[in-house]
XYZ file of C-alpha atoms in Angstrom:
597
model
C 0.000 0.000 0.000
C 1.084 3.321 -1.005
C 2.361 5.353 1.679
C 0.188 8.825 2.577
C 3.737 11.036 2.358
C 3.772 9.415 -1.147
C 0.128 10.028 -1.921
C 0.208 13.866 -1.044
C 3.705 13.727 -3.084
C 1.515 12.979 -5.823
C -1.226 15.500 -5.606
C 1.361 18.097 -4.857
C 3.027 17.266 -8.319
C 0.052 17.019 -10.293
C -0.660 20.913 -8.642
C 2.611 21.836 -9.308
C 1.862 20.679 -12.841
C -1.202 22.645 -13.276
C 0.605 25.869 -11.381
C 4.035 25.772 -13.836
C 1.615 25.198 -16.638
C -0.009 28.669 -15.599
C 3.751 30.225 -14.818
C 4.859 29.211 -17.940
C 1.560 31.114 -20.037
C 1.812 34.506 -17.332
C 5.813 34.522 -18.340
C 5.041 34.260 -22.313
C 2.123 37.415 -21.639
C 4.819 39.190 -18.919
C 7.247 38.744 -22.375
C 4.852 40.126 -24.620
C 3.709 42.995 -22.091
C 7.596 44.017 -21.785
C 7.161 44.047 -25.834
C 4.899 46.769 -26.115
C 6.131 48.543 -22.651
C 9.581 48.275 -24.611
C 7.870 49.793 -27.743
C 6.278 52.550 -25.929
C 9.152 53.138 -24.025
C 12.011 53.184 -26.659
C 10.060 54.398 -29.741
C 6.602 55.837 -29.459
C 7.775 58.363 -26.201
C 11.300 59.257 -27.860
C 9.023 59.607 -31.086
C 5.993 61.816 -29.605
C 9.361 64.232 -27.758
C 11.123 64.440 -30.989
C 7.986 65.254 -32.967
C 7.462 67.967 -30.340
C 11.212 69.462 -30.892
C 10.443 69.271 -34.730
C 7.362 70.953 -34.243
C 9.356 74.112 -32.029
C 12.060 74.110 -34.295
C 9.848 74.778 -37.550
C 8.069 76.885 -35.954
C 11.332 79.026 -34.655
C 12.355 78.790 -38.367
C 9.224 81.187 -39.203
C 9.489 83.351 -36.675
C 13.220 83.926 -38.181
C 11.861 83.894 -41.578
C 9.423 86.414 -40.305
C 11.931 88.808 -38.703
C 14.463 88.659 -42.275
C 11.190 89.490 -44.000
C 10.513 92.478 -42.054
C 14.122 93.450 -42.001
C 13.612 93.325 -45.715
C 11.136 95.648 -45.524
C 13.073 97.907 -43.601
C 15.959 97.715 -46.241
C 14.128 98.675 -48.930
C 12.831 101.579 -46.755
C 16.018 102.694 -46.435
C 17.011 102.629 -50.175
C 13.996 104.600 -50.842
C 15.547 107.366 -48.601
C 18.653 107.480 -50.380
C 17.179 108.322 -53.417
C 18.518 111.718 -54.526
C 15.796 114.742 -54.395
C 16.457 115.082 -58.443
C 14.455 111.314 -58.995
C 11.777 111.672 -56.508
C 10.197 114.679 -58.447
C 10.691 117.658 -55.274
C 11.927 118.649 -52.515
C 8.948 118.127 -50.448
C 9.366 114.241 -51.580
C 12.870 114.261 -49.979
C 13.226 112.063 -46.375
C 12.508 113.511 -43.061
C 15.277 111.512 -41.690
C 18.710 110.904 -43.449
C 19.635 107.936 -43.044
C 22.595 107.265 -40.483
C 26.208 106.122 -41.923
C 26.548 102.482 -40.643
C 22.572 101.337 -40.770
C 22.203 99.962 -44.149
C 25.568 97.756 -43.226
C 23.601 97.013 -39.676
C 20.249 95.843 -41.317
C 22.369 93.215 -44.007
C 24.471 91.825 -40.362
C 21.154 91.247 -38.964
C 19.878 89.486 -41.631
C 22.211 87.355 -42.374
C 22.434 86.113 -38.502
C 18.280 86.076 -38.811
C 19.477 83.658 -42.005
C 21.968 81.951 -40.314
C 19.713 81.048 -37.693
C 17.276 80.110 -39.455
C 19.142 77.378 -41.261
C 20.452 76.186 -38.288
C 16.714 75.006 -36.969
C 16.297 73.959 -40.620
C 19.337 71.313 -39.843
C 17.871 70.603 -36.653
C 14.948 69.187 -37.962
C 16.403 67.431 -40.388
C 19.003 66.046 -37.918
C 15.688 65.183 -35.862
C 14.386 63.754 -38.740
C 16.953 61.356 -39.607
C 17.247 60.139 -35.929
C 13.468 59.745 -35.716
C 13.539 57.391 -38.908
C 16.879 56.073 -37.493
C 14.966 54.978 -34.594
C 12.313 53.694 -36.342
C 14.518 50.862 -38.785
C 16.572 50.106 -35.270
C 13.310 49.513 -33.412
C 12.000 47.103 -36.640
C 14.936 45.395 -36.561
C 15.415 44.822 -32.559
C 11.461 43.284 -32.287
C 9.757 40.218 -32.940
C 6.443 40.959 -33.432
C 4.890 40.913 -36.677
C 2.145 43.577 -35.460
C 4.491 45.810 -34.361
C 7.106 45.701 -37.090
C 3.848 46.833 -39.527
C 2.996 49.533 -37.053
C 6.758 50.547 -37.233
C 7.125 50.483 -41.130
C 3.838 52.354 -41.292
C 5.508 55.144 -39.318
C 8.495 55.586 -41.786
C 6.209 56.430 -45.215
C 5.160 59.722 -42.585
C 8.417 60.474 -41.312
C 9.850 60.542 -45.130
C 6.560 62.750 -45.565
C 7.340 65.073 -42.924
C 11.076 65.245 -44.249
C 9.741 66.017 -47.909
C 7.759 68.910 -47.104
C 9.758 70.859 -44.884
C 12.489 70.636 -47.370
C 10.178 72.312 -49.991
C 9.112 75.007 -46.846
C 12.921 75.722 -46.306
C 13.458 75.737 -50.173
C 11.030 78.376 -50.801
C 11.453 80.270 -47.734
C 14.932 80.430 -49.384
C 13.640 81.487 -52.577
C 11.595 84.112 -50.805
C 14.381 85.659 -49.465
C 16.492 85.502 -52.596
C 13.610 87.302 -54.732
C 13.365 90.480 -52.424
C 13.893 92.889 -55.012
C 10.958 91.445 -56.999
C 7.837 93.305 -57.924
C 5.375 93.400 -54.739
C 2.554 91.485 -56.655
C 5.324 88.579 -57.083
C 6.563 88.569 -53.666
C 3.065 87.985 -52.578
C 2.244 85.409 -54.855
C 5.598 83.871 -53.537
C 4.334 84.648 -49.751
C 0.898 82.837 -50.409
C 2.690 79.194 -51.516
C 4.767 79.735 -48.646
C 2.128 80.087 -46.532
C 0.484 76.492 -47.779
C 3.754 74.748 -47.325
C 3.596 76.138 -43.667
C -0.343 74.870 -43.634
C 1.023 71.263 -45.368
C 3.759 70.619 -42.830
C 1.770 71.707 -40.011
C -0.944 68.900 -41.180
C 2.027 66.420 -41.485
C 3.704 66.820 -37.991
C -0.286 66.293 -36.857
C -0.972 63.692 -38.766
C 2.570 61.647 -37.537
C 1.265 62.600 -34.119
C -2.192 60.880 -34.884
C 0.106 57.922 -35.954
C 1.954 57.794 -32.746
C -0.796 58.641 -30.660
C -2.775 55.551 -31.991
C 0.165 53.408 -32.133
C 0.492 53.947 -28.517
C -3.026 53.890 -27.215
C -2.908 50.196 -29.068
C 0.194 49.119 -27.147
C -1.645 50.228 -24.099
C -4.893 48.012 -24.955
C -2.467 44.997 -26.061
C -0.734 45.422 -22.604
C -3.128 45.611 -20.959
C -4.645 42.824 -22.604
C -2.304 40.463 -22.031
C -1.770 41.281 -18.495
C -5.973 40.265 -18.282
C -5.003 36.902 -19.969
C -2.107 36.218 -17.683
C -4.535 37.507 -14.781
C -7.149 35.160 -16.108
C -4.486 32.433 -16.737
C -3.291 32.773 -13.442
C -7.307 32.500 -11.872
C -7.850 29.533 -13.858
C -4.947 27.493 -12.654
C -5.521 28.440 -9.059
C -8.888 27.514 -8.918
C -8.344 23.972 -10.981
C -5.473 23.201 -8.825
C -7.402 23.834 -6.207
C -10.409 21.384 -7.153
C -7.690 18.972 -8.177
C -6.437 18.900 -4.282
C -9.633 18.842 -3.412
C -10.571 15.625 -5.300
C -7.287 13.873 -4.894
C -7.169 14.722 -1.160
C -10.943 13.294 -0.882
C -10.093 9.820 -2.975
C -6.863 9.940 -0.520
C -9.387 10.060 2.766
C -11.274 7.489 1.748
C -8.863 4.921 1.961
C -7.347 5.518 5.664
C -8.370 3.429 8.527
C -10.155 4.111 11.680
C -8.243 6.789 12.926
C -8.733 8.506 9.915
C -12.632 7.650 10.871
C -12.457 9.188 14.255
C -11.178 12.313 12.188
C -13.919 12.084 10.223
C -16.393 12.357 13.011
C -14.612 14.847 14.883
C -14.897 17.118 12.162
C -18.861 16.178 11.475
C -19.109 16.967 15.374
C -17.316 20.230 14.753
C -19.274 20.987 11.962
C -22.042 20.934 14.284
C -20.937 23.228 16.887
C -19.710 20.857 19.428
C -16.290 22.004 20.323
C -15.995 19.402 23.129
C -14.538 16.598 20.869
C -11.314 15.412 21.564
C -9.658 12.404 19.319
C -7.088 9.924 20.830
C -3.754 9.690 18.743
C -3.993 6.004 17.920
C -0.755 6.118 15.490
C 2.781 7.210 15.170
C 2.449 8.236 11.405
C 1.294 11.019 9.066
C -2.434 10.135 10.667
C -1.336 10.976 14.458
C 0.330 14.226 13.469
C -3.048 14.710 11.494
C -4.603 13.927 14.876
C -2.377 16.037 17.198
C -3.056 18.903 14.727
C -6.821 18.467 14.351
C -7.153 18.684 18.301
C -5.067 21.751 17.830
C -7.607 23.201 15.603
C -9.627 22.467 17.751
C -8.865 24.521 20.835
C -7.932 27.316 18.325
C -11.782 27.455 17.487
C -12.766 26.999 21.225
C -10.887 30.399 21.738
C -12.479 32.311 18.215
C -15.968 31.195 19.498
C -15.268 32.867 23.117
C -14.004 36.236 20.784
C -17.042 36.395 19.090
C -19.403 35.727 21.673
C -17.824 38.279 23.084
C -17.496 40.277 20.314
C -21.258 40.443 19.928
C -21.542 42.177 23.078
C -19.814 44.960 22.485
C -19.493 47.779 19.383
C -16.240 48.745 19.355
C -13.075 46.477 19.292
C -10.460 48.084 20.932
C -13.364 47.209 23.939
C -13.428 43.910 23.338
C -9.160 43.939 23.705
C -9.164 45.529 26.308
C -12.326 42.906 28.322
C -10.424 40.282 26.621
C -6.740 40.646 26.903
C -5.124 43.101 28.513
C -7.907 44.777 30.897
C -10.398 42.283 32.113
C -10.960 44.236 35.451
C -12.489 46.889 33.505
C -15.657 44.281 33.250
C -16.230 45.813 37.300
C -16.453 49.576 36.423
C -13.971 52.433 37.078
C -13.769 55.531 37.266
C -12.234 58.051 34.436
C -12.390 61.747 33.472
C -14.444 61.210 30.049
C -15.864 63.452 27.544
C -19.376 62.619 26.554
C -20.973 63.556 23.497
C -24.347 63.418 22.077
C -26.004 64.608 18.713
C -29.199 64.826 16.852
C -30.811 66.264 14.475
C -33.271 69.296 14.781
C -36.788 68.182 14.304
C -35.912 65.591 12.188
C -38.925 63.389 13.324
C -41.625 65.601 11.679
C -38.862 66.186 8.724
C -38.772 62.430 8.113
C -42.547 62.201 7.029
C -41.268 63.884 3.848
C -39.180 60.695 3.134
C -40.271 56.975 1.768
C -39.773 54.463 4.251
C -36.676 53.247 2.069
C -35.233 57.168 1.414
C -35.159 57.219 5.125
C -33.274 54.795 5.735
C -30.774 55.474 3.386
C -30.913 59.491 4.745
C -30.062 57.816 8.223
C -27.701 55.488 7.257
C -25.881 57.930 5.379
C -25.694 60.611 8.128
C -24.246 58.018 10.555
C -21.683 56.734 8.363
C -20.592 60.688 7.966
C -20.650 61.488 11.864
C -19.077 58.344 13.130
C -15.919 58.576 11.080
C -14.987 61.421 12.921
C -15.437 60.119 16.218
C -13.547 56.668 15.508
C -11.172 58.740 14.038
C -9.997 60.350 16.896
C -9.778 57.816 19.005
C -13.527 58.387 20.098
C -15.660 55.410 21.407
C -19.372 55.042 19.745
C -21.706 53.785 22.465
C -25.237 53.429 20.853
C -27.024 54.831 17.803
C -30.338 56.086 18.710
C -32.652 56.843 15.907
C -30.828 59.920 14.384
C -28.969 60.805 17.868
C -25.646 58.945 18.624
C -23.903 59.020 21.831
C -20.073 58.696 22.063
C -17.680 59.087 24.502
C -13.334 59.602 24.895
C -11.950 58.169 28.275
C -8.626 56.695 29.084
C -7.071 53.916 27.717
C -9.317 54.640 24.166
C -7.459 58.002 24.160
C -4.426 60.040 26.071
C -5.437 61.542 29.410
C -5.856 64.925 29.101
C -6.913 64.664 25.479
C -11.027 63.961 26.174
C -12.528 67.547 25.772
C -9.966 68.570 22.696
C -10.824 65.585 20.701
C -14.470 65.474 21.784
C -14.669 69.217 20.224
C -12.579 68.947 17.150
C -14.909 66.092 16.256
C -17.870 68.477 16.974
C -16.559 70.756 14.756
C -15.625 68.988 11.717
C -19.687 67.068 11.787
C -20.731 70.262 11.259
C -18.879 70.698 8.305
C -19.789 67.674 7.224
C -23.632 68.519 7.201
C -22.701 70.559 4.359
C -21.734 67.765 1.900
C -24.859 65.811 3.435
C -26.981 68.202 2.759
C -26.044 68.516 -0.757
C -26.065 64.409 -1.184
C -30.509 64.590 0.490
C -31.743 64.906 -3.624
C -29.785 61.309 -4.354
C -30.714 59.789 -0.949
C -34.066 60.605 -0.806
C -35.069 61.117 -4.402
C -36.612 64.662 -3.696
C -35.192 67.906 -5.772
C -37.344 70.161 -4.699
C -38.628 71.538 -1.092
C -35.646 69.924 0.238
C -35.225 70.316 4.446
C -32.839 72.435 5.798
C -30.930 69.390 8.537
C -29.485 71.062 11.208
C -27.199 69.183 13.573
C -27.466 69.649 17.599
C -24.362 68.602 19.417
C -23.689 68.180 23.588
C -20.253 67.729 24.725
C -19.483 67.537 28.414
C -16.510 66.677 30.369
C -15.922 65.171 33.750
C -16.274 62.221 36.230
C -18.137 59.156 35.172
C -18.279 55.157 35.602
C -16.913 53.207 32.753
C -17.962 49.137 32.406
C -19.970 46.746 31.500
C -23.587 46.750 32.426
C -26.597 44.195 31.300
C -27.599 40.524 30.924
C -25.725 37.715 30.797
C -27.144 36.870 27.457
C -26.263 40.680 25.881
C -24.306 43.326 27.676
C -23.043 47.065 26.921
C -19.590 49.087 27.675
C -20.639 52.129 28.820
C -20.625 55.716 30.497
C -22.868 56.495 33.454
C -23.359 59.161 35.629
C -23.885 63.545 35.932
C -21.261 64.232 33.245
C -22.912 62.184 31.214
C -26.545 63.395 31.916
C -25.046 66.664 30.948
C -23.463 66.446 28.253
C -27.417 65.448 27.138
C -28.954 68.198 28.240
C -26.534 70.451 26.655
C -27.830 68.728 23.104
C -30.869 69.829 23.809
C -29.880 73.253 25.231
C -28.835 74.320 21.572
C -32.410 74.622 20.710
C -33.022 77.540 23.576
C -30.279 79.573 21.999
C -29.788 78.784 18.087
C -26.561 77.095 18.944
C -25.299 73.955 17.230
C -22.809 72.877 19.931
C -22.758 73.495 23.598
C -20.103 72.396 26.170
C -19.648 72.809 29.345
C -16.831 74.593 31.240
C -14.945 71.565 31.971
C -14.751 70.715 28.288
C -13.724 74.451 27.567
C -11.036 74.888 30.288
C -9.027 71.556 28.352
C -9.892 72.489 25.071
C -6.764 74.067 23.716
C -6.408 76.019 20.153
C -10.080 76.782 20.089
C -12.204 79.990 20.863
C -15.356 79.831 22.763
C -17.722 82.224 23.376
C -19.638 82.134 26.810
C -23.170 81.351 26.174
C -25.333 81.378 29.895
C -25.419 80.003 32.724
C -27.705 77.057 33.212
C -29.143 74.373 35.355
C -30.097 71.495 33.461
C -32.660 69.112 34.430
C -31.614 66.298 37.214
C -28.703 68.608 38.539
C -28.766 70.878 41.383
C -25.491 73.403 40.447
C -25.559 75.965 37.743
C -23.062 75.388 34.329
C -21.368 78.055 32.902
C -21.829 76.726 28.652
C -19.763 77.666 25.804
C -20.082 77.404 22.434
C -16.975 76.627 20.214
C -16.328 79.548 17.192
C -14.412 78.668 13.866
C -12.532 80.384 11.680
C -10.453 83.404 11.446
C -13.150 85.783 11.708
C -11.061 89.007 13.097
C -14.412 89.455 15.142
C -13.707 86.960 17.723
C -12.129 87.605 20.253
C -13.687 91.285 20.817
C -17.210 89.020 20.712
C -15.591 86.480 23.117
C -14.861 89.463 25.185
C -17.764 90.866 25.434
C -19.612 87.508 25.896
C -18.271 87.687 29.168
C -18.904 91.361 30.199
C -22.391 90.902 29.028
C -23.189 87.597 30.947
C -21.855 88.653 33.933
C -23.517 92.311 33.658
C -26.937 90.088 33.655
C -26.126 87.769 36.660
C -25.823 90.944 38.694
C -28.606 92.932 37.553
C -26.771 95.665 35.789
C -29.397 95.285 33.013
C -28.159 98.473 31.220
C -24.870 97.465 31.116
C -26.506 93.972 29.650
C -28.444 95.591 26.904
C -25.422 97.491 25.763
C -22.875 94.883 25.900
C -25.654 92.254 24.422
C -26.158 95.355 21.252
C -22.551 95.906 20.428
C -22.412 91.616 20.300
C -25.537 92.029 17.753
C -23.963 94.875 15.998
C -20.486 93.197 15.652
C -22.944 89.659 14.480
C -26.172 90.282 12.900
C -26.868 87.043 12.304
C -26.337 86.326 15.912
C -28.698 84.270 18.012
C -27.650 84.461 21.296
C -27.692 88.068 21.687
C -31.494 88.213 21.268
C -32.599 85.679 23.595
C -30.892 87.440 25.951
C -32.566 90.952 25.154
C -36.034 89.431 24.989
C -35.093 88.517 28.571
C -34.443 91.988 29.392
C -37.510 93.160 27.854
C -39.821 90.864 29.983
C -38.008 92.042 33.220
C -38.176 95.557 32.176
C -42.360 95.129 31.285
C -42.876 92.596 34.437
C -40.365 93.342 36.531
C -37.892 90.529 38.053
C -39.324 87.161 39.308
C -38.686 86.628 43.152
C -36.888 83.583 42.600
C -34.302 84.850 40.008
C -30.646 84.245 40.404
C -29.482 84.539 37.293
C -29.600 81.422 35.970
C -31.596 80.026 33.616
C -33.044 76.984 35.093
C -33.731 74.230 32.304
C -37.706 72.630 33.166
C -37.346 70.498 30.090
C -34.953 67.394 28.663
């Protein structure tokens, strides 16, 4: 009987087989990609640069045919104002100017350099020329493909083209200069074929472009081609040698004995869920490695079912590590300075009857893919998704100590420039392009004290946040809708917020706590504004806790001034009005005391 180590021998040849068959056909289209790579590389490119410097240099050799034309010009000028008075009929006839000893002698120097330079682009392009077509007969010569030697001879019939007609440009551009003392109506007739040569060898350096240009989109589509056959190839092989193990490996199994049984029923009993099953090594072979190895497996998928039971508990991963691995005590609660944040958007219950069932669930899952990057981005910690509201949180080990309220608010800031581009995706999402909503994002950050851990069942738990900073930081998300705010934080988060203005908003005592908050509001941008408004935040704020309600109404009009489209400014003097018509309330301390969630 054939040995197993002989048997596997087998099926690993007959897969190497199958895989060097597949090498063998992705080498030949690797060959035949470096072919037209080579091709593109060595004659096309060099081609499309040269064609470029012809084009500059013919074009520099009109511009100096240009300037010996109108040097020309000024020649014959000049021997018009030599004439004597005698021949041009009277004195009034005679030049204005005399012409200056030396100029005539001037004007022939600089035309014969405008000359000189002009036949030295003229052998430029021909030198260009000849080491374009030189190319061209090297590159025929060096390949071995049929396609691309046609390609290549095609190019030569143009490149002889090109060479033809600009030597009948430069001839008669050379004729037009010799003729200058001819009759004006000859000149121009002269001018006007000159002209069509320029028009003829402008249309041949395009049309040898075209040529290259299409030569080498086609090497680009064979390439690329080839490298989808090899790709193919290489797919095809894979997957046959894979079915080929498969099969040989199955005819292989059939024929072992009884421990290879036991195996057999192990795995059934795995296959099952029962990770319980332990097999006895019965042999010293290939079979009781087999066996060592499948009980092995075994305890390796006794540990990946605890992960994911686990793992279902919880939302984020780094959570799960830490229960897991390396902080298991954390299961118990601790406690941590945290920054908790919560969001929602305004009214969007009564602005979700617009939508289709399906629009709004697209609108929503949209909107939470946009806010939560953010937040996992900065080391953040999602906690739960609520309808439209999500509640997240930063605490040690997630993020560095110290870090909570800056992260917390930089994440605050960038949502809200995300509801820009979200508001601009609602026509796609919800199929809608006209009366769109106006979505308006609330955010409540808070910072302080709070128990971190696990609470719930023993069938489904939750790592969370509990306690006043939390309840805080979700009052403050609703705050925003007493003052036209979008984010609110509390002094806490403001005091280890660094790099950031904020602007002091009230003070306020939410519901379910018994101390007054001084809030804040973050500002962006580089408005030169403020800092004065910042300023006078404060004077105006305090001026109202202490009942200097002139002071209040001025400070609280220069802030509306400075910001018309403030909204915090007048909340505060509607306040002032009602005190000035009713007087103030017998409880009042200045604060505002919150009597709603």
């Amino acid at each position: 009987m054939m040995r197993i180590s002989w048997k596997i021998f087998g099926i690993s040849l007959l897969v190497f087989l199958v895989m060097a068959v597949s090498a063998a056909f992705s080498i030949y289209k690797i060959f035949k990609i470096n072919g037209e790579l080579q091709v593109i590389s060595k004659v096309f490119a060099p081609l499309s640069d040269e064609i470029a410097q012809v084009e500059i240099a013919a074009l520099q050799q009109e511009l100096h045919l240009e300037r010996v034309e109108k040097l020309e010009a000024e020649r014959r000028i000049s021997d018009w104002q030599q004439v004597p008075e005698q021949q041009l009929g009277s004195v009034d006839a005679s030049p204005q100017h005399p012409q200056q000893p030396g100029q005539m002698d001037h004007l022939n120097e600089r035309i014969q350099l405008e000359i000189g330079a002009m036949e030295q682009r003229s052998a430029e392009v021909e030198a260009l020329l000849a080491r374009s077509k030189q190319r061209v007969a090297t590159a025929q010569g060096a390949t071995n493909s049929f396609e691309d030697r046609l390609e290549l001879a095609a190019l030569t019939p143009s490149l002889v083209a090109l060479e033809r007609q600009h030597a009948n440009f430069h001839s008669h551009s050379l004729n037009l200069i010799r003729t200058s003392g001819l009759p004006e109506n000859t000149r121009e007739s002269l001018e006007e074929q000159l002209e069509a040569e320029e028009a003829q060898l402008a249309e041949a350096v395009d049309e040898l472009r075209r040529q290259i240009s299409e030569f080498t989109i086609k090497s680009i589509a064979d390439a690329a081609r080839h490298e989808q056959e090899a790709l193919y190839a290489s797919m095809t092989a894979t997957v046959s040698a894979g079915i080929l193990a498969l099969l040989l490996s199955s005819a292989v199994i059939k024929g072992l004995l009884r421990p290879m049984r036991q195996l057999t029923e192990g795995t059934r009993r795995v296959s099952e869920g029962d990770l319980s099953v332990q097999v006895p090594r019965l042999t010293r072979d290939e079979v009781g490695d087999l066996t060592d190895r499948f009980n092995a497996m075994v305890e390796g998928l006794q540990s990946t079912q605890k992960i994911k039971d686990t793992f279902g508990q919880y939302l984020d991963p780094r959570v799960v590590s830490g229960l897991i691995g390396e902080r298991p005590e954390a299961v118990a609660g601790e406690k941590k300075i945290i920054s908790a944040y919560f969001s929602d958007l305004a009214d969007f219950t009564t602005i979700s009857e617009q939508f289709t069932p399906s629009g709004l669930v697209r609108v929503l899952n949209r909107y939470l893919d946009l806010m939560s990057v953010p937040i996992t981005g900065r080391q953040g910690v999602i906690d739960k998704y609520i309808g439209d509201a999500i509640m997240a949180y930063w605490a040690p080990p997630f993020c560095e100590d110290g870090q909570q309220a800056g992260l917390a608010v930089e994440t605050a800031l960038e949502n809200q420039l995300r509801m820009t581009s979200f508001q601009h995706e609602l026509p796609d999402l919800t199929g809608l392009q006209k009366n769109l909503p106006r979505l308006r994002q609330r955010i409540g950050i808070a910072t302080g004290e709070a128990v971190v851990g696990s609470i719930g069942s023993e069938q489904t738990k939750n790592y969370t946040v509990m306690g006043d900073t939390v309840n805080l930081g979700s009052r403050l998300e609703g705050a925003n809708k007493l003052y036209g705010t979008s984010i609110l934080v509390c002094e806490r988060t403001r005091d280890m917020t660094h790099g950031i203005a904020f602007r002091l908003v009230d003070r306020i005592q939410v519901v379910g706590k018994t101390d007054a908050s001084r809030v804040f509001t973050p500002l962006i941008g580089d408005d030169p504004k403020t800092p004065e408004i910042c300023g006078l935040s404060e004077e105006a704020v305090d001026a109202y806790a202490s009942r200097n309600w002139i002071k209040a109404r001025s400070v609280f009009q220069k802030i509306a001034d400075l910001d018309p489209t403030d909204t915090i400014a007048p909340i505060f003097s509607n306040r002032l009005d009602l005190i000035e018509r009713n007087g103030v309330p017998d409880s009042w301390d200045g604060i505002w005391h919150m009597r709603s969630k």
